[in-house]
Coordinates of C-alpha atoms in Angstrom, one line a residue:
X166 CA 36.3 25.5 -43.6
X167 CA 33.9 23.6 -41.7
X168 CA 32.3 20.4 -42.6
X169 CA 28.5 21.4 -42.6
X170 CA 29.4 24.2 -44.9
X171 CA 30.6 22.4 -47.8
X172 CA 28.6 21.0 -49.9
X173 CA 30.1 19.0 -51.6
X174 CA 29.6 16.9 -48.4
X175 CA 26.5 17.4 -48.5
X176 CA 25.4 16.2 -51.8
X177 CA 27.2 12.6 -51.0
X178 CA 25.3 11.7 -48.1
X179 CA 21.7 10.6 -49.8
X180 CA 19.5 10.7 -47.3
X181 CA 17.5 6.5 -46.7
X182 CA 14.2 7.9 -47.9
X183 CA 12.9 4.3 -45.8
X184 CA 14.1 5.2 -42.3
X185 CA 13.2 9.0 -42.7
X186 CA 9.0 7.7 -43.8
X187 CA 9.8 5.0 -40.3
X188 CA 11.2 8.6 -38.4
X189 CA 8.5 10.2 -39.5
X190 CA 5.9 7.6 -38.8
X191 CA 8.1 7.4 -34.5
X192 CA 7.2 10.9 -34.3
X193 CA 3.3 10.8 -35.8
X194 CA 2.5 7.9 -33.4
X195 CA 1.9 8.1 -29.8
X196 CA 2.6 6.0 -27.0
X197 CA 1.6 3.1 -26.1
X198 CA 3.0 2.4 -23.3
X199 CA 2.7 5.6 -21.3
X200 CA 0.3 7.1 -22.9
X201 CA -0.3 11.6 -23.0
X202 CA -3.8 10.9 -20.9
X203 CA -1.0 9.7 -17.9
X204 CA -0.7 12.7 -16.6
X205 CA -4.6 13.5 -16.3
X206 CA -6.1 13.6 -13.1
X207 CA -8.3 11.1 -14.7
X208 CA -5.3 8.4 -14.8
X209 CA -5.0 6.2 -11.9
X210 CA -4.6 2.4 -13.6
X211 CA -1.0 2.0 -13.9
X212 CA 1.2 -0.5 -14.0
X213 CA 4.2 -0.1 -11.0
X214 CA 7.6 0.8 -12.0
X215 CA 10.6 -1.6 -13.0
X216 CA 12.7 0.2 -9.6
X217 CA 9.9 -0.3 -7.3
X218 CA 9.5 -4.6 -9.4
X219 CA 12.6 -5.3 -9.3
X220 CA 13.1 -4.1 -5.9
X221 CA 10.2 -6.5 -4.2
X222 CA 9.3 -9.2 -7.1
X223 CA 6.1 -10.1 -7.2
X224 CA 4.0 -8.1 -4.6
X225 CA 2.9 -6.3 -7.7
X226 CA 1.3 -9.5 -9.7
X227 CA -2.0 -11.4 -9.4
X228 CA -1.2 -14.6 -8.1
X229 CA -4.7 -16.1 -9.0
X230 CA -7.8 -14.0 -10.8
X231 CA -7.6 -10.5 -13.4
X232 CA -9.0 -8.0 -13.3
X233 CA -8.5 -5.3 -16.6
X234 CA -6.7 -6.0 -18.5
X235 CA -3.3 -6.0 -18.0
X236 CA -3.0 -9.9 -16.9
X237 CA -6.1 -10.3 -18.9
X238 CA -6.0 -15.0 -21.0
X239 CA -3.4 -15.2 -19.2
X240 CA -3.3 -18.7 -18.8
X241 CA -2.6 -19.6 -14.7
X242 CA -5.7 -16.8 -14.5
X243 CA -8.0 -19.5 -15.7
X244 CA -9.8 -21.5 -13.5
X245 CA -11.0 -17.9 -12.1
X246 CA -12.1 -16.9 -14.9
X247 CA -14.4 -19.4 -15.7
X248 CA -16.4 -18.7 -11.7
X249 CA -16.5 -15.6 -13.7
X250 CA -19.0 -16.7 -15.6
X251 CA -21.3 -18.3 -12.8
X252 CA -20.7 -15.7 -10.9
X253 CA -21.9 -13.6 -13.6
X254 CA -25.0 -16.1 -14.3
X255 CA -26.1 -16.6 -10.9
X256 CA -26.2 -12.5 -10.2
X257 CA -29.0 -12.6 -14.1
X258 CA -30.5 -14.9 -12.4
X259 CA -31.5 -12.7 -9.3
X260 CA -32.0 -10.1 -12.2
X261 CA -33.8 -10.7 -14.8
X262 CA -36.6 -11.7 -13.8
X263 CA -37.0 -7.6 -12.4
X264 CA -36.3 -6.7 -16.4
X265 CA -32.8 -6.1 -16.3
X266 CA -30.0 -8.6 -18.4
X267 CA -27.7 -9.0 -19.5
X268 CA -27.8 -6.2 -22.9
X269 CA -29.0 -3.8 -20.3
X270 CA -25.1 -4.7 -17.7
X271 CA -23.7 -4.1 -21.4
X272 CA -25.2 -0.7 -22.5
X273 CA -25.1 0.5 -18.9
X274 CA -21.5 0.0 -19.4
X275 CA -20.6 1.1 -22.8
X276 CA -21.7 4.7 -22.2
X277 CA -18.7 4.9 -19.9
X278 CA -16.3 3.6 -21.9
X279 CA -14.6 6.2 -23.2
X280 CA -13.8 7.0 -19.5
X281 CA -13.1 4.0 -18.2
X282 CA -9.4 3.4 -20.9
X283 CA -8.6 7.3 -19.5
X284 CA -8.3 4.9 -15.8
X285 CA -5.7 4.1 -17.9
X286 CA -1.6 4.8 -17.8
X287 CA -1.8 2.3 -21.0
X288 CA -3.6 1.7 -23.9
X289 CA -5.5 -1.2 -24.5
X290 CA -5.3 -2.7 -27.4
X291 CA -8.6 -4.7 -27.4
X292 CA -12.1 -3.6 -29.4
X293 CA -14.9 -1.9 -27.7
X294 CA -17.0 -5.1 -27.3
X295 CA -14.4 -6.9 -25.9
X296 CA -13.1 -3.7 -23.2
X297 CA -17.4 -4.0 -22.2
X298 CA -17.5 -7.1 -21.7
X299 CA -14.4 -7.3 -19.4
X300 CA -15.8 -4.4 -17.6
X301 CA -18.9 -6.5 -16.8
X302 CA -17.3 -9.7 -16.1
X303 CA -15.5 -8.6 -13.9
X304 CA -17.2 -6.1 -11.8
X305 CA -19.6 -8.5 -11.9
X306 CA -18.2 -11.2 -10.4
X307 CA -16.3 -8.3 -7.7
X308 CA -19.5 -7.5 -6.5
X309 CA -21.3 -10.7 -6.2
X310 CA -18.3 -12.4 -4.3
X311 CA -19.5 -9.5 -2.2
X312 CA -22.6 -10.1 -1.6
X313 CA -22.1 -13.1 -1.4
X314 CA -19.4 -12.4 1.5
X315 CA -21.2 -10.6 3.1
X316 CA -24.3 -12.4 3.0
X317 CA -26.2 -10.6 1.3
X318 CA -27.4 -13.3 -1.3
X319 CA -26.3 -17.3 -0.2
X320 CA -23.3 -18.9 -2.0
X321 CA -24.5 -21.9 -4.2
X322 CA -23.7 -25.4 -2.0
X323 CA -20.5 -26.8 -1.9
X324 CA -18.8 -23.5 -4.0
X325 CA -15.3 -24.0 -4.4
X326 CA -14.6 -20.4 -4.1
X327 CA -15.9 -20.9 0.1
X328 CA -15.2 -24.7 0.6
X329 CA -11.3 -24.6 -0.6
X330 CA -10.3 -22.0 2.3
X331 CA -6.7 -21.3 0.6
X332 CA -8.8 -19.5 -1.9
X333 CA -10.7 -16.8 -0.4
X334 CA -7.0 -15.3 0.9
X335 CA -5.5 -15.5 -2.4
X336 CA -8.5 -13.1 -3.2
X337 CA -8.8 -10.5 -0.6
X338 CA -5.2 -9.4 -2.1
X339 CA -5.4 -9.5 -5.8
X340 CA -8.4 -7.2 -5.5
X341 CA -6.3 -4.1 -4.2
X342 CA -2.8 -4.9 -6.4
X343 CA -2.7 -2.1 -8.3
X344 CA -2.3 -3.6 -12.0
X345 CA -5.0 -5.4 -11.3
X346 CA -8.0 -2.9 -11.3
X347 CA -11.1 -1.7 -12.7
X348 CA -12.4 1.7 -12.1
X349 CA -14.8 2.3 -9.3
X350 CA -17.3 4.4 -11.5
X351 CA -17.7 0.9 -13.6
X352 CA -18.5 -1.2 -9.7
X353 CA -21.1 1.7 -8.8
X354 CA -22.8 1.8 -11.6
X355 CA -22.7 -2.0 -12.0
X356 CA -23.8 -1.9 -7.8
X357 CA -26.7 0.4 -8.6
X358 CA -28.4 -1.2 -11.4
X359 CA -28.1 -5.1 -10.2
X360 CA -29.6 -4.2 -7.0
X361 CA -33.2 -5.0 -7.4
X362 CA -36.0 -3.2 -5.9
X363 CA -36.4 -5.5 -2.5
X364 CA -32.9 -4.3 -1.6
X365 CA -33.5 -0.5 -1.1
X366 CA -32.2 -1.2 2.4
X367 CA -28.6 -3.2 1.2
X368 CA -25.8 -1.7 2.2
X369 CA -23.9 1.0 0.0
X370 CA -20.9 -0.3 -2.1
X371 CA -17.9 1.6 0.5
X372 CA -20.0 -0.3 3.0
X373 CA -19.8 -3.8 1.1
X374 CA -16.3 -3.4 0.3
X375 CA -14.6 -2.3 3.6
X376 CA -16.6 -5.3 4.5
X377 CA -15.2 -7.5 2.8
X378 CA -12.0 -6.3 2.2
X379 CA -11.9 -6.2 6.6
X380 CA -11.6 -10.0 6.8
X381 CA -8.4 -9.0 6.5
X382 CA -7.5 -5.9 7.7
X383 CA -9.6 -7.3 10.7
X384 CA -10.8 -2.8 12.3
X385 CA -13.6 -2.9 14.5
X386 CA -16.6 -2.3 12.6
X387 CA -17.4 0.9 14.2
X388 CA -14.8 2.2 12.2
X389 CA -15.8 0.5 9.1
X390 CA -18.9 1.3 9.8
X391 CA -18.5 5.3 9.4
X392 CA -17.7 5.4 5.5
X393 CA -20.9 4.7 3.8
X394 CA -19.8 6.8 1.4
X395 CA -16.4 6.3 1.3
X396 CA -15.5 7.1 -2.5
X397 CA -11.7 6.0 -4.4
X398 CA -10.9 5.4 -8.1
X399 CA -10.8 2.1 -7.6
X400 CA -11.1 -0.5 -4.7
X401 CA -7.1 0.0 -3.7
X402 CA -8.2 3.6 -3.7
X403 CA -10.6 2.8 -1.4
X404 CA -9.4 0.4 1.2
X405 CA -5.8 2.6 1.4
X406 CA -8.4 5.7 2.0
X407 CA -9.8 3.9 5.1
X408 CA -7.0 4.5 6.7
X409 CA -6.2 8.3 5.9
X410 CA -9.2 11.1 6.4
X411 CA -8.7 12.2 9.2
X412 CA -5.2 12.7 9.7
X413 CA -3.4 15.8 11.7
X414 CA -3.1 18.1 8.1
X415 CA -2.4 21.8 9.8
X416 CA 1.2 22.0 9.4
X417 CA 1.9 21.3 5.3
X418 CA 5.4 22.9 5.2
X419 CA 7.8 23.1 8.3
X420 CA 10.0 26.3 8.3
X421 CA 13.6 24.3 8.3
X422 CA 15.5 21.2 6.4
X423 CA 13.0 17.3 8.0
X424 CA 16.0 15.3 9.5
X425 CA 14.9 12.0 9.3
X426 CA 15.3 9.7 12.5
X427 CA 17.6 6.6 14.0
X428 CA 16.5 3.5 14.4
X429 CA 14.7 2.3 17.4
X430 CA 17.8 1.3 19.6
X431 CA 19.4 4.4 18.9
X432 CA 16.3 6.3 19.9
X433 CA 16.0 4.2 23.6
X434 CA 19.8 5.1 24.3
X435 CA 18.8 8.6 24.1
X436 CA 16.0 7.6 26.3
X437 CA 13.2 7.8 23.8
X438 CA 10.3 5.4 24.8
X439 CA 8.4 3.6 22.0
X440 CA 4.8 3.0 23.3
X441 CA 1.4 1.7 21.6
X442 CA -2.1 3.8 21.9
X443 CA -5.2 2.4 20.6
X444 CA -6.7 4.3 17.2
X445 CA -8.9 3.6 13.8
X446 CA -5.2 4.1 12.0
X447 CA -1.9 2.4 12.2
X448 CA -0.3 6.0 10.5
X449 CA -1.5 8.0 12.8
X450 CA 1.9 8.3 14.5
X451 CA 2.5 11.4 17.4
X452 CA 5.6 12.3 19.3
X453 CA 5.2 14.0 22.6
X454 CA 7.5 14.4 25.9
X455 CA 10.4 12.0 24.9
X456 CA 7.2 9.4 23.9
X457 CA 6.1 8.3 20.1
X458 CA 2.9 6.0 20.1
X459 CA 2.2 4.4 17.3
X460 CA -0.9 2.1 16.7
X461 CA -0.4 -2.0 16.3
X462 CA -0.5 -3.0 12.5
X463 CA -0.6 -6.3 12.2
X464 CA 2.2 -7.7 9.6
X465 CA 1.0 -10.5 7.5
X466 CA 0.8 -11.3 4.0
X467 CA -2.3 -9.4 3.6
X468 CA -1.0 -6.1 5.0
X469 CA 2.7 -6.2 3.4
X470 CA 1.2 -7.0 -0.4
X471 CA -1.7 -3.9 0.6
X472 CA 1.4 -1.6 1.9
X473 CA 3.4 -1.7 -1.4
X474 CA 0.6 -1.2 -3.8
X475 CA -0.2 1.4 -1.9
X476 CA 2.9 3.3 -1.8
X477 CA 3.4 2.6 -5.9
X478 CA -0.1 3.7 -6.1
X479 CA 1.4 7.5 -4.7
X480 CA 4.2 6.8 -6.8
X481 CA 2.2 6.9 -10.4
X482 CA -0.7 8.9 -8.9
X483 CA -0.4 12.7 -8.6
X484 CA -3.7 13.6 -7.4
X485 CA -3.6 11.6 -3.7
X486 CA -0.7 12.3 -0.2
X487 CA 2.0 10.1 0.4
X488 CA 0.5 8.5 3.6
X489 CA 1.3 5.4 3.1
X490 CA 4.9 5.8 1.9
X491 CA 5.3 8.4 4.6
X492 CA 5.1 5.5 7.0
X493 CA 7.0 2.7 5.4
X494 CA 9.5 5.7 5.8
X495 CA 9.0 5.6 9.3
X496 CA 9.0 2.3 9.8
X497 CA 12.5 2.4 7.5
X498 CA 13.7 4.4 9.5
X499 CA 12.9 2.9 13.0
X500 CA 14.2 -1.0 11.9
X501 CA 17.4 -1.7 11.2
X502 CA 17.9 -5.2 12.2
X503 CA 15.7 -7.7 13.5
X504 CA 16.9 -6.5 17.8
X505 CA 14.8 -3.5 16.6
X506 CA 11.7 -6.2 15.1
X507 CA 12.1 -7.8 18.6
X508 CA 11.8 -4.7 20.9
X509 CA 8.9 -3.2 18.1
X510 CA 7.1 -6.6 18.9
X511 CA 7.8 -6.4 22.9
X512 CA 5.4 -3.8 22.6
X513 CA 3.1 -5.1 20.9
X514 CA 3.9 -2.2 17.4
X515 CA 4.1 -4.8 16.2
X516 CA 2.3 -8.2 15.5
X517 CA 4.3 -10.1 13.3
X518 CA 2.5 -12.8 11.0
X519 CA 4.9 -12.3 8.4
X520 CA 7.5 -14.2 9.5
X521 CA 11.3 -14.0 11.4
X522 CA 12.5 -10.7 12.7
X523 CA 14.9 -10.2 10.1
X524 CA 11.8 -11.4 7.5
X525 CA 10.0 -8.1 8.9
X526 CA 12.9 -6.0 9.0
X527 CA 14.3 -6.5 5.0
X528 CA 10.2 -6.0 4.9
X529 CA 10.5 -2.5 5.4
X530 CA 14.2 -1.7 4.3
X531 CA 13.2 -3.0 1.3
X532 CA 10.2 -0.9 0.5
X533 CA 11.9 2.2 1.8
X534 CA 14.2 2.5 -1.9
X535 CA 13.6 3.8 -4.7
X536 CA 9.9 5.8 -3.6
X537 CA 10.1 9.2 -3.9
X538 CA 8.1 12.4 -2.0
X539 CA 8.3 15.3 0.0
X540 CA 9.8 14.3 3.4
X541 CA 8.6 18.8 4.3
X542 CA 5.8 19.0 2.9
X543 CA 4.3 15.2 4.4
X544 CA 2.5 14.5 7.6
X545 CA 5.0 13.8 9.8
X546 CA 7.3 15.5 8.9
X547 CA 7.1 17.6 12.8
X548 CA 7.6 14.2 14.2
X549 CA 10.4 13.5 12.4
X550 CA 12.1 17.4 13.2
X551 CA 10.9 16.9 16.7
X552 CA 12.2 13.3 17.6
X553 CA 15.3 14.1 15.6
X554 CA 15.6 17.3 18.3
X555 CA 15.2 15.4 21.4
X556 CA 17.6 12.6 20.3
X557 CA 21.0 15.8 19.8
X558 CA 19.1 17.4 22.7
X559 CA 21.7 18.1 26.3
X560 CA 22.0 16.2 29.3
X561 CA 18.4 14.1 29.3
X562 CA 20.0 11.9 26.0
X563 CA 24.1 11.0 28.0
X564 CA 22.3 10.5 31.4
X565 CA 19.4 8.1 29.5
X566 CA 22.6 6.1 27.5
X567 CA 24.0 6.0 30.9
X568 CA 21.0 3.5 32.0
X569 CA 20.4 2.1 28.8
X570 CA 23.7 1.2 28.7
X571 CA 24.1 -0.1 32.2
X572 CA 19.9 -0.3 33.6
X573 CA 19.4 -2.0 30.5
X574 CA 18.8 -5.3 31.1
X575 CA 19.6 -7.4 34.8
X576 CA 22.6 -8.5 34.1
X577 CA 23.6 -5.0 33.2
X578 CA 22.7 -4.5 35.9
X579 CA 24.4 -6.6 38.0
X580 CA 27.5 -6.0 36.2
X581 CA 27.3 -2.8 37.1
X582 CA 26.6 -2.7 40.8
X583 CA 29.3 -5.9 40.9
X584 CA 31.9 -3.4 39.1
X585 CA 30.7 -0.5 42.1
X586 CA 31.4 -2.4 45.1
X587 CA 34.6 -3.9 43.7
X588 CA 35.1 0.1 43.7
X589 CA 34.4 0.6 47.0
X590 CA 35.7 -2.1 48.5
X591 CA 39.5 -1.1 46.4
X592 CA 39.3 2.1 47.7
X593 CA 38.6 1.1 51.4
X594 CA 41.3 -1.1 51.5
X595 CA 43.8 1.9 49.7
X596 CA 42.2 4.6 52.0
X597 CA 42.6 1.6 55.3
X598 CA 46.1 0.2 53.8
X599 CA 47.5 4.5 54.0
X600 CA 45.7 4.8 57.9
X601 CA 47.8 2.0 58.9

């Protein structure tokens, strides 16, 4: 007889009422660390997955300023937290004379509270007053800094956020950390409210924001000017979107499984060249007639942080393309060692402001780990396959390999020439000896 059919055993086992109550309570509770709303399109601000954080260390953690709830009230951010209140006061000093006070800002954001909470993947343990205060304080600080750096309003004399040259570069990076965001529509509402009537000719919020971050992205002004009405889920998504809108997406799926490509050294041995090209976005990579054309990308502290946080956003948010992830995967394929980085630097594909060539190689190799995306539907799927087919094709690859081995450097050419001359002399000596 099976134990489950024995009523005596069932009678002997008594239900622990306290444990039963605990289990029922757990069943009734909603998840907090990854809320049920995290799967909705409205949810766009996430904790970085542990799998990525373990690989890339502190790349996702803000260094000097906390924006939003995830890193709020940590003592290490107290210095900039104090200046947030000063910047809020600076903004209100201009708007109060025109009838806009602090209470108006709080009321406007209060109408958006429920929508703003849905943007976070975690349940935010703040009451309404605390949450609204945080949105207004952080949003007005960002907007006022945008205006001051954009010279719409002057900085106060001897403002330490400007006079101390180390602070602004950290703010550029911290404002683009995935865990350090507030919803873009909050910034839009506060920007709309705080624009005075005589400021009607001021730039749009997207233009002002992209101009602010262009101190680090260093794109031509005419490129930034093309996005006056660009929107994003938050600032990270806004800047990310400014790099991806015009990519060729005509072919969404290739007919055969997509193959990853080899590193630079192996591609060169097969006669595939990599050349720089002038394009608006570093993502705009093409391949034709044995040549990969890639725009120049500057790898520094800002760009490395930006790439990693965009990649984390694409891994978490189900409403965007995987373009940054695809590009990082491409670079991970191309780069195996510092020699590959050295070649890309020599070809002006990479401007290395990051460190040694080995450090750049380590960055891309680490960034390419623990990411998930569909290589068959990515925007570079056709390029991956075309390069793979060219690499495997016939006689020209063997000839290219011969040239790469014997004529790639002056020393290899001299060695090959010396070997050829020695062979000719040996044959001649043998011939004349036979004739004699």
